[in-house]
Coordinates of C-alpha atoms in Angstrom, one line a residue:
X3 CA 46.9 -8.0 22.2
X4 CA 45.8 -6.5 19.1
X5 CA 44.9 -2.6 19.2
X6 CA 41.5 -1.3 18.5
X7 CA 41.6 1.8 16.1
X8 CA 39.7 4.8 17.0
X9 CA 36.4 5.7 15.3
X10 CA 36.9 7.7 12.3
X11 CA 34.9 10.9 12.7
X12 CA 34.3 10.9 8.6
X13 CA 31.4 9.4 7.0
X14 CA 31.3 6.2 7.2
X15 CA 29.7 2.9 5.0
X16 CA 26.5 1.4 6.7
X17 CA 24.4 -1.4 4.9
X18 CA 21.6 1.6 4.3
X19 CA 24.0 3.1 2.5
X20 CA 26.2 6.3 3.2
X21 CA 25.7 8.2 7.0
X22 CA 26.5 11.9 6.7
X23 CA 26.6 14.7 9.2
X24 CA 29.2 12.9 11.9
X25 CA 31.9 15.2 10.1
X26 CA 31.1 18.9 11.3
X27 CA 30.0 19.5 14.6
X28 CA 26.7 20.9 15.8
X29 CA 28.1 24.7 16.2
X30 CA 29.6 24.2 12.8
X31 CA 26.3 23.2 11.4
X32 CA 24.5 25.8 12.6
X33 CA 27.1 28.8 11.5
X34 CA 26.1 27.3 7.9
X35 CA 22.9 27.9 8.3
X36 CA 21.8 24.0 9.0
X37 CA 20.4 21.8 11.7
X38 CA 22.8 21.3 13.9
X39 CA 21.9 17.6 13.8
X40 CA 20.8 16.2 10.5
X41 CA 17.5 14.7 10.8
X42 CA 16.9 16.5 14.1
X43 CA 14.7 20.0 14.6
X44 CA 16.4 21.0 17.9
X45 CA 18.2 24.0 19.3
X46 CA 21.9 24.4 19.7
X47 CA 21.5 23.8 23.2
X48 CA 19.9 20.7 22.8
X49 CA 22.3 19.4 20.0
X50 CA 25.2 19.9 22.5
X51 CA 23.7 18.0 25.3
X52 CA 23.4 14.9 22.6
X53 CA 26.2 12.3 23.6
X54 CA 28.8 12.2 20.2
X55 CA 29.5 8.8 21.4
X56 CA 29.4 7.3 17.6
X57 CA 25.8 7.3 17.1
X58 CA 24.8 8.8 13.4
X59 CA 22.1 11.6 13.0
X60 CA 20.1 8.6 11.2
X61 CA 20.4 6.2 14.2
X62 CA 19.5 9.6 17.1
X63 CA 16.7 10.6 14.7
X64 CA 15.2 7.2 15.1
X65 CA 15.8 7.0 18.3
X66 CA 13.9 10.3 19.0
X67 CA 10.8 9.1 17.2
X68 CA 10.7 5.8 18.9
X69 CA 10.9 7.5 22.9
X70 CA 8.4 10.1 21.6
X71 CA 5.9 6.9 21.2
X72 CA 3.9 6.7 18.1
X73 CA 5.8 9.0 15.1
X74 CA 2.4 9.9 13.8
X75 CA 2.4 12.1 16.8
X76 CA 3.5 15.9 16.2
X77 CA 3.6 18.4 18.4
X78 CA 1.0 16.5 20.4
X79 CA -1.9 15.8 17.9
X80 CA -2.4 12.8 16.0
X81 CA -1.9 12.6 12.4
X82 CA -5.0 11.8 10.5
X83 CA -5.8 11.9 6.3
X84 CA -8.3 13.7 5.1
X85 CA -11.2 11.5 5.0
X86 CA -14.3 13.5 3.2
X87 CA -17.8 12.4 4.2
X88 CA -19.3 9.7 2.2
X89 CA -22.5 10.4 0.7
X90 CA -25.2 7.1 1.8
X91 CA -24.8 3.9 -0.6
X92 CA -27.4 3.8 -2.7
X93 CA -27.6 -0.3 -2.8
X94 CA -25.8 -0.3 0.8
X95 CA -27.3 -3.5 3.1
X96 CA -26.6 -6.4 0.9
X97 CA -25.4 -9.5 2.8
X98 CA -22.4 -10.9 1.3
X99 CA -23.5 -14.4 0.5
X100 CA -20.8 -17.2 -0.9
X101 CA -22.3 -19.8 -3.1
X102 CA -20.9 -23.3 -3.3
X103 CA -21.4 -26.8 -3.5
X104 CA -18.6 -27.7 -1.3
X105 CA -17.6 -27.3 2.1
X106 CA -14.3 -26.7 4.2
X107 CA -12.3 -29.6 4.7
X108 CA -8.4 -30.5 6.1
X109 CA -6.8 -27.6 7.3
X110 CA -9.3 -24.8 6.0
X111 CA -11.5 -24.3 8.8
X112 CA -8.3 -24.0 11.1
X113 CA -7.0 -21.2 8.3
X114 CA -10.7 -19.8 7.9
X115 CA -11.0 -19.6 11.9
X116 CA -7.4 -17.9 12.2
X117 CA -7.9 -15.4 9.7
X118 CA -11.1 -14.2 10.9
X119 CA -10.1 -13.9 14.2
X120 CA -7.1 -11.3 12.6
X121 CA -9.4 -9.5 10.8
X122 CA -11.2 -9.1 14.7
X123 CA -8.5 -8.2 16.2
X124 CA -7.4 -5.3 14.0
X125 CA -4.2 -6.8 12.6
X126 CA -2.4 -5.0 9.6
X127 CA -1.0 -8.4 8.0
X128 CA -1.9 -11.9 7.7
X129 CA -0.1 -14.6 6.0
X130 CA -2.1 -18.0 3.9
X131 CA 0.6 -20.4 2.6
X132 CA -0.3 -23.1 1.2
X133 CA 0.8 -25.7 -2.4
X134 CA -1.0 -25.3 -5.5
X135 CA -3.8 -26.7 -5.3
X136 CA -5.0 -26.5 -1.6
X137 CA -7.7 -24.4 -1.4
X138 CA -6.4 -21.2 -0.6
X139 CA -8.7 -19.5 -3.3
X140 CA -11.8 -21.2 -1.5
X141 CA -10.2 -19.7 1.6
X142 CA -10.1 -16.6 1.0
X143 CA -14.0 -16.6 -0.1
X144 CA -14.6 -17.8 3.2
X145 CA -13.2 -14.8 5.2
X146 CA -14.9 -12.8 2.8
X147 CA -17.9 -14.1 3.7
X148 CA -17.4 -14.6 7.6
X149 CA -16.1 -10.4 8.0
X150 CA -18.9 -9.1 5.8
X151 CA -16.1 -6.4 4.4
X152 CA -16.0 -5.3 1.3
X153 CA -12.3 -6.9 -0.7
X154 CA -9.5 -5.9 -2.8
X155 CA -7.8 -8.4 -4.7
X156 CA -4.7 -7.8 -5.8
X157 CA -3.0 -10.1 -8.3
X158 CA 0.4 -10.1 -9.7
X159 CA -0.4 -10.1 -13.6
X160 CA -3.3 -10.0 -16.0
X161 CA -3.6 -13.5 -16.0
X162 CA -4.2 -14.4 -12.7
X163 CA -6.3 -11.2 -12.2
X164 CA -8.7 -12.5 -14.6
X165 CA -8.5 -16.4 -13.3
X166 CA -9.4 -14.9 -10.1
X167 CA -12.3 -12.5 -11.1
X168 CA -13.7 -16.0 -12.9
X169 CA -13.8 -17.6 -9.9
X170 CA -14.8 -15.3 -7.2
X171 CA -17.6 -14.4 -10.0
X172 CA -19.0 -18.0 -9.4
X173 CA -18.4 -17.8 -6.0
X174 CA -20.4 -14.5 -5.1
X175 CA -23.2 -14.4 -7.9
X176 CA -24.9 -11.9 -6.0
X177 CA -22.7 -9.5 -5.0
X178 CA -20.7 -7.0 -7.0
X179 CA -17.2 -8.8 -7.5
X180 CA -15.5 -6.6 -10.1
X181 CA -12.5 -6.5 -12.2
X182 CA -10.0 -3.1 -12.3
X183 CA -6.9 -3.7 -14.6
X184 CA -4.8 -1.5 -16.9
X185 CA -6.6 -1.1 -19.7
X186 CA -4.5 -1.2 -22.3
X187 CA -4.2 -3.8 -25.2
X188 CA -0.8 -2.3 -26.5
X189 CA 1.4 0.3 -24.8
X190 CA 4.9 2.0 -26.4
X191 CA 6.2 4.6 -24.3
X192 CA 7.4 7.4 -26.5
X193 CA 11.4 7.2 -26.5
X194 CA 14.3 9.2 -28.0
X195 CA 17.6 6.9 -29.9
X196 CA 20.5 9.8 -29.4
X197 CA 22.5 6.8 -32.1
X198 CA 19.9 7.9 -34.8
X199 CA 18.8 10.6 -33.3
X200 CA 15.1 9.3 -33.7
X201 CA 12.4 10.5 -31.6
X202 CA 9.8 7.7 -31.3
X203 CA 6.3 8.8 -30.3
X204 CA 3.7 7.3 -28.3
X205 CA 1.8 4.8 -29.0
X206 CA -1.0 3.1 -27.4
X207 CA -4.3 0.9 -27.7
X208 CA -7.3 1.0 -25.0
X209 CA -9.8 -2.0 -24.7
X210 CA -13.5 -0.5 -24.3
X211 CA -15.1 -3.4 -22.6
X212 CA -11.8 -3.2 -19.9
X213 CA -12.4 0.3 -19.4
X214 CA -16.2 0.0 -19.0
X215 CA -15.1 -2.5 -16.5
X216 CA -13.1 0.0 -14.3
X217 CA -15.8 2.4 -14.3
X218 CA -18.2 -0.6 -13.5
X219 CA -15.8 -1.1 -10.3
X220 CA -15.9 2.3 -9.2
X221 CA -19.5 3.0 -9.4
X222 CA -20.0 -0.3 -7.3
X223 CA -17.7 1.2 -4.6
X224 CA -19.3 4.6 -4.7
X225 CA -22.9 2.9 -4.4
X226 CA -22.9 -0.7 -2.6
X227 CA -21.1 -2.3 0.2
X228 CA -20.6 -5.9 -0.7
X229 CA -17.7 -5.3 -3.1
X230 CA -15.1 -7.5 -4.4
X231 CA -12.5 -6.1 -6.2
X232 CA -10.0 -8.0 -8.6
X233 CA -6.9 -5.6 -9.5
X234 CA -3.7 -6.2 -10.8
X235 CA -0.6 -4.8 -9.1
X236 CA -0.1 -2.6 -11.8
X237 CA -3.4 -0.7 -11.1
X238 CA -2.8 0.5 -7.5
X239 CA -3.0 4.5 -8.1
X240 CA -6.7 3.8 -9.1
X241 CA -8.3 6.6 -11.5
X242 CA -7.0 9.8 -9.6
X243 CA -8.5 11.9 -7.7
X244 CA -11.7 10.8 -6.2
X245 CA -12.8 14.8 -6.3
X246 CA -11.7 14.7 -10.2
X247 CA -13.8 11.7 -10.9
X248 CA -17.1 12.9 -9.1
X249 CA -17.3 15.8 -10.6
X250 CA -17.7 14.2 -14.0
X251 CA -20.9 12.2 -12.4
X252 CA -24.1 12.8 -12.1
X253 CA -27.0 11.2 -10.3
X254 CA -29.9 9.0 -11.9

C-alpha cells in the first residue's frame, strides 16, 4: 500500500488563502513577545494544553467562538451599538396605506403570506424569485403594507432606482416614499499619469433637485414613520454621521 506523508509543520495553502502560526510553537511565540496562539488571547498554560493535532490557529479560533455560544459575547456581556434616543416623530402614526386597482392573484398571496410570516418571526433573510414580469414589484408593496414598517429599497443602478421610486410613488400616494441616490451628474476622480507625468484634478457635477431629494429622505426618516426609501447600492454609507447632520438642523 501506498504511504501517507506526514503533515508538514510549515504553512500550508487552504482555499481561504495562506494559514500561518503552525511553524513556531506556543513557547516560541511567546519569547517573541506574541500570542502564543494566533488568533487566541490565552495564557501559556492554556496554549500548551491545546491538542497540535493539525488544527490551524484560524480553525481553533473559530472553534473557540463557536463553544463560547454567541461571539457577540465578551467577557460575559452582550455586545450592543450605540443606539442614541430618538427624539418623538413629529408626523409619527400614519397608517401605511397601498393604493391599487388590482388584487393578488397566482402565486402572490402564497409569496405575500410567506414573507410576512418572516418578517413575524424575526428572520434576517428572505428570498422572492420570480421571471420578469410576475409581480414581484406588486409583492413587495404588499409586505409593506401587511408589516406596517418603514422600507429600504435598495436597487442595483440609477435606472432601476428611479423605475422603482415611480412605481412605489403610485403605489403609496400617501406616504412618504423617497428617493436617496448619488447625486452626481458627472464624476472624474482626480488621477496622476507617471507616463506624462500629468496630474489630473478632480472634477465633478452635483444635480440640485437629486440632492434636495436626499435631504427630502432624511427629514422624512427623522420626522415620520411610514417611510419608503429607494437607494441605489452605491448610496449605502448614507450622509455621515447622524450627530454631524443634526447639528446643522434646526426646528420649525
Amino acid at each position: 500500500p501506498k504511504k501517507i506523508p506526514e503533515r508538514s509543520s510549515a504553512p500550508g495553502r487552504t482555499a481561504r488563502g495562506t494559514s500561518m502560526g503552525g511553524a513556531a510553537s506556543a513557547k516560541e511565540r511567546t519569547a517573541a513577545g506574541l500570542n502564543p496562539v494566533a488568533g487566541l488571547d490565552i495564557s501559556l498554560e492554556d496554549a500548551e494544553s491545546i491538542s497540535s493535532g493539525g488544527v490551524t490557529a484560524t480553525v481553533a479560533a473559530l472553534s473557540a467562538l463557536i463553544e463560547s455560544g454567541n461571539p457577540l459575547h465578551k467577557d460575559g456581556v452582550l455586545w450592543t451599538p450605540h443606539r442614541p434616543t430618538r427624539p418623538e416623530k413629529s408626523e409619527g402614526g400614519i397608517a401605511i396605506k397601498m393604493v391599487s386597482d388590482f388584487e393578488p392573484a397566482g402565486d402572490q398571496p402564497t409569496a405575500i403570506k410567506d414573507l410576512v410570516e418572516g418578517v413575524d418571526q424575526n428572520d434576517r433573510t428572505q428570498v422572492l424569485l420570480g421571471v420578469t414580469g410576475s409581480g414581484k414589484t406588486f409583492t413587495m408593496a404588499k409586505v409593506i403594507e401587511e408589516t406596517q414598517r418603514p422600507a429600504l429599497i435598495l436597487a442595483p443602478n440609477k435606472t432601476l432606482a428611479a423605475q422603482l421610486y415611480a412605481e412605489f410613488k403610485k403605489f403609496f400616494p400617501e406616504n412618504a416614499v423617497e428617493y436617496f441616490v448619488s447625486y452626481y451628474d458627472y464624476y472624474q476622480p482626480e488621477a496622476y499619469v507617471p507616463r506624462t507625468d500629468t496630474y489630473i484634478e478632480k472634477e465633478s457635477s452635483i444635480n440640485e433637485q437629486i440632492d434636495r431629494m436626499r435631504h427630502s429622505a432624511t427629514r422624512s426618516l427623522l420626522e415620520r414613520d411610514d417611510v419608503i426609501i429607494v437607494a441605489s447600492v452605491s448610496c449605502i454609507y448614507g450622509i455621515g454621521s447622524v450627530e454631524t447632520y443634526t447639528a446643522m438642523t434646526f426646528q420649525m
